[in-house]
XYZ file of C-alpha atoms in Angstrom:
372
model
C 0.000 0.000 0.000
C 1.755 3.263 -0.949
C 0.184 6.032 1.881
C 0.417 9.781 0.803
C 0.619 11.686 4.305
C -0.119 15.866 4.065
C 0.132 17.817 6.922
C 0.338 21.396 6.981
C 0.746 21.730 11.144
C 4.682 21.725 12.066
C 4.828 21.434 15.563
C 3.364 19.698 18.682
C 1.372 16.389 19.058
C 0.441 15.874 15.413
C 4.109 15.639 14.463
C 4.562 12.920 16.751
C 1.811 11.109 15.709
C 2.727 11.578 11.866
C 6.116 10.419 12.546
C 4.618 7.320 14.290
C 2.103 6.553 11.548
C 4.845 6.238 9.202
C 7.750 4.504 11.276
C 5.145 1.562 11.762
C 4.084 1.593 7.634
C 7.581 1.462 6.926
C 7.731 -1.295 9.146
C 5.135 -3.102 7.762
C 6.135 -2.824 4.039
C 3.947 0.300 2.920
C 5.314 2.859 0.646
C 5.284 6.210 2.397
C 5.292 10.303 0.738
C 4.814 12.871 2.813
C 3.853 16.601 1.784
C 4.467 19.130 4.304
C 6.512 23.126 4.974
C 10.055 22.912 5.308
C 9.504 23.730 9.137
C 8.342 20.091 9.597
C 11.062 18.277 11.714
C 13.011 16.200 9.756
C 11.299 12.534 10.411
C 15.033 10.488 9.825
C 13.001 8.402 8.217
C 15.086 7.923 4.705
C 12.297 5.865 2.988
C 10.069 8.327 3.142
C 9.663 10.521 -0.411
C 9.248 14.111 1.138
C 8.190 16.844 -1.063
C 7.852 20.573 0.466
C 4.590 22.460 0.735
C 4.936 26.223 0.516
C 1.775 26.914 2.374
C 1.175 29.524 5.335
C -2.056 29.709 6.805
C -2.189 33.844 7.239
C -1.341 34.096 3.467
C -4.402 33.223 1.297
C -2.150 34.526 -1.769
C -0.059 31.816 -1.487
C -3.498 28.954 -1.504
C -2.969 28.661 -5.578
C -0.143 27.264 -5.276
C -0.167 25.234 -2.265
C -3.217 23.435 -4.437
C -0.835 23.394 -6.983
C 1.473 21.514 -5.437
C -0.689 19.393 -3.541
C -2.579 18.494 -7.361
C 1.144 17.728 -8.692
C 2.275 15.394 -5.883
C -0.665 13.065 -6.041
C -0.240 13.114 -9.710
C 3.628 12.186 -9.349
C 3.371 9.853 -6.358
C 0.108 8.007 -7.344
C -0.865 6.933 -3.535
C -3.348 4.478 -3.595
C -4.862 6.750 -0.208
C -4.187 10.207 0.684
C -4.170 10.968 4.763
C -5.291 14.617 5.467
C -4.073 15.858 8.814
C -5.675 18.984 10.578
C -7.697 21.761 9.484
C -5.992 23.144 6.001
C -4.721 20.231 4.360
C -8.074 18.869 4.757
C -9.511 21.615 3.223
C -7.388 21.847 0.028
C -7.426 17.787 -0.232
C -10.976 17.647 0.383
C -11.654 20.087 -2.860
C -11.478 17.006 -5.035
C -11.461 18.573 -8.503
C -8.956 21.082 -7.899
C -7.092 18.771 -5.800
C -6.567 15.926 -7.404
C -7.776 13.667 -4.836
C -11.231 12.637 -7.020
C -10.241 9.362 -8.307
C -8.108 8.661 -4.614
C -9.449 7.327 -1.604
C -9.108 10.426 1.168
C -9.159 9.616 4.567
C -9.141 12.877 7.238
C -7.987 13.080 10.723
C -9.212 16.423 12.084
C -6.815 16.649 15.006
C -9.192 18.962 16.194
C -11.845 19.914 14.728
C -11.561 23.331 12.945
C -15.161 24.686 14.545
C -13.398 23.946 17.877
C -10.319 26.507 16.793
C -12.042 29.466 16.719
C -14.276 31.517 19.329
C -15.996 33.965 16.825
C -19.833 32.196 16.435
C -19.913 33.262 12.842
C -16.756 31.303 11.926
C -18.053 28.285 13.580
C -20.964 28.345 11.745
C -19.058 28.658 8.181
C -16.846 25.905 9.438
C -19.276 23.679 10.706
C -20.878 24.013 7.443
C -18.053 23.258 5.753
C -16.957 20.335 7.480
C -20.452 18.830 7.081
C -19.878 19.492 3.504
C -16.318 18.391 2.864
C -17.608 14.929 4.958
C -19.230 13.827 1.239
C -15.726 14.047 -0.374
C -14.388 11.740 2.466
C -13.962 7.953 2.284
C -13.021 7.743 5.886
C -12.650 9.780 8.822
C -10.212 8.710 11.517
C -10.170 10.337 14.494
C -7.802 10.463 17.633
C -10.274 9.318 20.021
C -14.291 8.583 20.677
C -15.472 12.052 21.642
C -14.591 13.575 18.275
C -16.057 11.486 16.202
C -19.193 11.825 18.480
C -19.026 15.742 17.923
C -18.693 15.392 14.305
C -21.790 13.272 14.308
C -23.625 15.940 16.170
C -23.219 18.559 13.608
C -24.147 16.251 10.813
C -20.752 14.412 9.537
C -21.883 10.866 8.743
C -18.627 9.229 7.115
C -17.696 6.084 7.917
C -14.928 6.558 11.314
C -12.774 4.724 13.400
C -11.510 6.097 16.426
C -7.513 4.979 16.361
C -5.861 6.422 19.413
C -2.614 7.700 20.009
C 0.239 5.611 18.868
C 3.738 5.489 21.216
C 6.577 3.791 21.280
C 6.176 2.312 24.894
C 10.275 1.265 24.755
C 11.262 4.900 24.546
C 8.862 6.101 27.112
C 8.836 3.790 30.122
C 9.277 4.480 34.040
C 12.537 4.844 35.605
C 14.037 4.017 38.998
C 14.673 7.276 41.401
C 18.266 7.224 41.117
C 17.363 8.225 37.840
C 14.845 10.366 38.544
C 16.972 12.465 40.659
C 19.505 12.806 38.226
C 17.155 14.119 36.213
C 15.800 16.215 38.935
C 19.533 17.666 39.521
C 20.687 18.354 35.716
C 17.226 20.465 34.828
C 18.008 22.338 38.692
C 14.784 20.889 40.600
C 15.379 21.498 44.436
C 13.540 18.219 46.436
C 9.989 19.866 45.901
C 7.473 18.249 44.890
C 6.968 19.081 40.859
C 3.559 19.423 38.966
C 4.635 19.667 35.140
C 2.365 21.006 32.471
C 4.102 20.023 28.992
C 2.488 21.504 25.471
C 3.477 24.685 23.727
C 1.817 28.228 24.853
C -0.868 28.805 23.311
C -4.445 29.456 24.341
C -5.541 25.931 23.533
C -3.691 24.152 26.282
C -5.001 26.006 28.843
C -1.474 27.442 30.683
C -3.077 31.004 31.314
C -5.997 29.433 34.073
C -3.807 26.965 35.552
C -1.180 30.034 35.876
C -3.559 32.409 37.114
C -4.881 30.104 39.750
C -1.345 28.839 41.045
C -0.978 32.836 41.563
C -4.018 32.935 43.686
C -3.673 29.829 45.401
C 0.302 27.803 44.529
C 0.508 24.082 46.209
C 2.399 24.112 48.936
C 6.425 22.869 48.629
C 5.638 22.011 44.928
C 6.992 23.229 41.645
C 5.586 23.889 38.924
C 7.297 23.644 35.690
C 6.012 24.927 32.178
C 7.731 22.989 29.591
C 7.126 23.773 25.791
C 7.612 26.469 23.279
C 5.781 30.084 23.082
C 6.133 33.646 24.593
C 6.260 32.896 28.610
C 5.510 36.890 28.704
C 1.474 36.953 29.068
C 1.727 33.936 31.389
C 4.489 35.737 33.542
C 2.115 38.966 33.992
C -0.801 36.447 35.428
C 1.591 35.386 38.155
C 3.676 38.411 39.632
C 4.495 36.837 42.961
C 5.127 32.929 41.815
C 6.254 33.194 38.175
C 10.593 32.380 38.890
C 9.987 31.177 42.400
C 7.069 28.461 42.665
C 6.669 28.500 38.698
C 9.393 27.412 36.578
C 9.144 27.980 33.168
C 12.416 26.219 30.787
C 10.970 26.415 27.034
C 10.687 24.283 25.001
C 12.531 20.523 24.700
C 13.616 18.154 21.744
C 13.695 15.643 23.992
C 10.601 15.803 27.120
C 11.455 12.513 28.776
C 13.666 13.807 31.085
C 11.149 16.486 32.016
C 8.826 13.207 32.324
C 10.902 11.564 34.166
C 11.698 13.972 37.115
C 7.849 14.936 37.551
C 5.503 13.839 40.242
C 2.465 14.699 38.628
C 1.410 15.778 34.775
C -0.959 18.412 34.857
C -3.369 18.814 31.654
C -5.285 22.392 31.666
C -6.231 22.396 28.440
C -9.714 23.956 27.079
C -9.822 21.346 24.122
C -7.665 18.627 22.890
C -8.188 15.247 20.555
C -5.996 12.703 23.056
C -3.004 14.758 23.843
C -0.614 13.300 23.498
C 1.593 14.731 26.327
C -1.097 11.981 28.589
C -0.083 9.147 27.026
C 3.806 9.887 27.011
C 3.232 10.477 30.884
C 1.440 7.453 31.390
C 3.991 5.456 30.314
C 6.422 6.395 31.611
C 4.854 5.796 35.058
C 3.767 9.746 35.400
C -0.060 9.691 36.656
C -1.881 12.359 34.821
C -4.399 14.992 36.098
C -6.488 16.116 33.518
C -9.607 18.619 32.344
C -11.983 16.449 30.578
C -12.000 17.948 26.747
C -12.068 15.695 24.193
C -9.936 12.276 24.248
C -8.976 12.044 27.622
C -11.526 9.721 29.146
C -10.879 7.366 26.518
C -6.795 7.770 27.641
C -6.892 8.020 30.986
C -10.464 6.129 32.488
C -12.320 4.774 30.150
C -12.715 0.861 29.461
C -11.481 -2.225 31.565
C -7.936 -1.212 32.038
C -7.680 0.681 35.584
C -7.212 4.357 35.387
C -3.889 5.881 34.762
C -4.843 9.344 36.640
C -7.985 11.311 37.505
C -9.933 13.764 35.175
C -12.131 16.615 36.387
C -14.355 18.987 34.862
C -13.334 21.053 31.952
C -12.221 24.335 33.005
C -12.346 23.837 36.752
C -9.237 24.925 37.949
C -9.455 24.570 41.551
C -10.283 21.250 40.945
C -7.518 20.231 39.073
C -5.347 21.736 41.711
C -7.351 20.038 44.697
C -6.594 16.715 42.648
C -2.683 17.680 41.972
C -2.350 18.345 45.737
C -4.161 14.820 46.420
C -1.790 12.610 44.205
C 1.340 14.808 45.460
C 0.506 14.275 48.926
C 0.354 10.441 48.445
C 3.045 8.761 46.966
C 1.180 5.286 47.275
C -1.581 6.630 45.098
C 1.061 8.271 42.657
C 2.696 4.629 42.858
C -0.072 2.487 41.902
C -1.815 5.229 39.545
C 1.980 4.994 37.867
C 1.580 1.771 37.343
C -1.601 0.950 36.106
C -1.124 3.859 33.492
C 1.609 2.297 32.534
C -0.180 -1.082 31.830
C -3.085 1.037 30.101
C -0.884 3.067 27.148
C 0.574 -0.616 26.226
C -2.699 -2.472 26.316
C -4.552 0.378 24.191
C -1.639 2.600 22.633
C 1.243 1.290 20.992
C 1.486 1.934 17.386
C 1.498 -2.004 16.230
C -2.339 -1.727 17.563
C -3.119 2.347 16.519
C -1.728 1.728 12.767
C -3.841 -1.684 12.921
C -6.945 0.141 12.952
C -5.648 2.732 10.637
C -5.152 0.042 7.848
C -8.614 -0.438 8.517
C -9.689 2.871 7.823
C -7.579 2.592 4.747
C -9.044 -0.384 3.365
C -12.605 0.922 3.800
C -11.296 4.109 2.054
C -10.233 2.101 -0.987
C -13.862 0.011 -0.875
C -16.374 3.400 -0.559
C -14.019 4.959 -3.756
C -14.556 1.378 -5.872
């Protein structure tokens, strides 16, 4: 099967989970393209056929020739399915005609919807329209968990779905032992506080501004805690006058956020909407018990289904709450323990990508069968 992957987001989760789609295809014999902006990190994976995308979402001037480009590859490449990831490339791909993709089985993963990215109420009308109406130039929709395909439902999306999870690579995330820990503790200069770590870039979506603004009014006692990803700390650092530097620790962003795993008690999750972040499942693990707003995806991670719980969620947007919770697990390192554990057990029972690109294929395969 020869899999055209086209992603037009550069950073964060979907990255990952693009890189971990395609490191298991390769694995399993598929031919893999990928069209994407330079600014996507380099996969080092040499058997994938890259091809650049010149597309920036705040110029429109420059949509001719992303479609362009996107028409061209397909024609060059000749996937037998194309894989549209996130908002824009599933907008282009899903204009078949113009695309190219008419005569090619399309399967979209939202990662997010895109009436979810936007607060003005006449832009979520146009886009709920228009995901309602790109859903009839879809073979298959594959989502990152349960919840989304349930909201696309609601506002009238009927393709076939499969919810696939998030896929990780359970040998490179795994617990440690607390020598290890605390070597990790000592290089990123963590005093023996207890340490709450939110992990995600800044940006509105993940939530960092409550969580910040209510450490200000009310910060855990002896406990860190450290903002990890990247972004402008600035607007974050005005919400918190007295505990931004001394009880809040902010270090930018990592290429490498296992050893900011590793030396946490607790992963923190503030986030006003996600699709299964993928921060939860990287903490889980890797032993890390999770507290967690409950937006989209993270019942299915964390609770949900016969495998014990890997953390606690609370309601969305409830801050004091998802302190109260924080403080709980912090304050009992027997809960932490066992919580450790049986997330642990949960990310390689549901998660790993042998099982996540299983179901993709799936999706795939029904692609190719609606487009016969």
């Amino acid at each position: 099967m020869h899999v055209l992957h086209v992603s037009e987001v550069t950073w964060g989760g979907v990255v990952s989970l693009v890189h971990d789609f395609m490191a298991e295809q390769l694995r399993r014999g598929h031919r893999v393209s990928l069209l994407t902006p330079d600014a996507f990190p380099d996969p080092e994976l040499p058997a994938v056929t890259r091809t650049s995308w010149v597309l920036e979402r705040r110029r429109p001037s420059g949509y001719p020739r992303a479609l362009a480009q996107l028409r061209s590859t397909i024609r060059r490449e000749r996937p037998d399915v194309v894989h549209l990831h996130s908002a824009f490339a599933g907008f282009f791909g899903r204009l078949p005609v113009l695309s190219g993709t008419r005569r090619v089985p399309v399967v979209y993963q939202p990662h997010a919807w895109s009436f979810d990215l936007f607060t003005d109420a006449r832009i979520q009308r146009s886009m709920t329209a228009w995901e309602r109406t790109a859903s009839r130039r879809t073979d298959a929709l594959v989502t990152n968990c349960t919840d989304e395909i349930d909201e696309g439902r609601e506002i009238g999306v009927r393709t076939p779905a499969r919810a696939l999870g998030v896929p990780l690579d359970v040998e490179r995330f795994h617990p440690v032992d607390r020598d290890e820990r605390d070597r990790h503790r000592r290089s990123l200069g963590l005093d023996h506080s207890k340490t709450l770590l939110c992990l995600g870039r800044l940006a509105r979506q993940k939530g960092q501004d409550l969580l910040v603004a209510a450490w200000e009014a009310t910060p855990l006692p002896d406990t860190r805690l450290l903002l990890v990803g990247p972004g402008d700390p600035e607007p974050l650092r005005r919400l918190a006058p007295t505990q931004w530097g001394t009880t809040i620790c902010w270090i930018g962003d990592q290429h490498d956020v296992r050893p900011v795993v590793w030396a946490s008690d607790v992963l923190v999750l503030p986030s006003r909407y996600e699709t299964v972040a993928v921060v939860v499942a990287e903490a889980m693990a890797s032993g890390v018990p999770v507290v967690a707003n409950r937006v989209n995806g993270v019942d299915m991670a964390v609770t949900d289904g016969p495998s014990p719980p890997g953390g606690v969620v609370v309601p969305a947007g409830d801050m004091e709450a998802l302190l109260a919770e924080s403080r709980r697990l912090l304050d009992d390192p027997e809960l932490r323990a066992a919580l450790g554990r049986d997330g642990r057990e949960r990310v390689v029972a549901l998660f790993t990508p042998e099982l996540v690109v299983d179901r993709l294929d799936e999706a795939y395969e029904q692609a190719m069968r609606e487009q016969r």
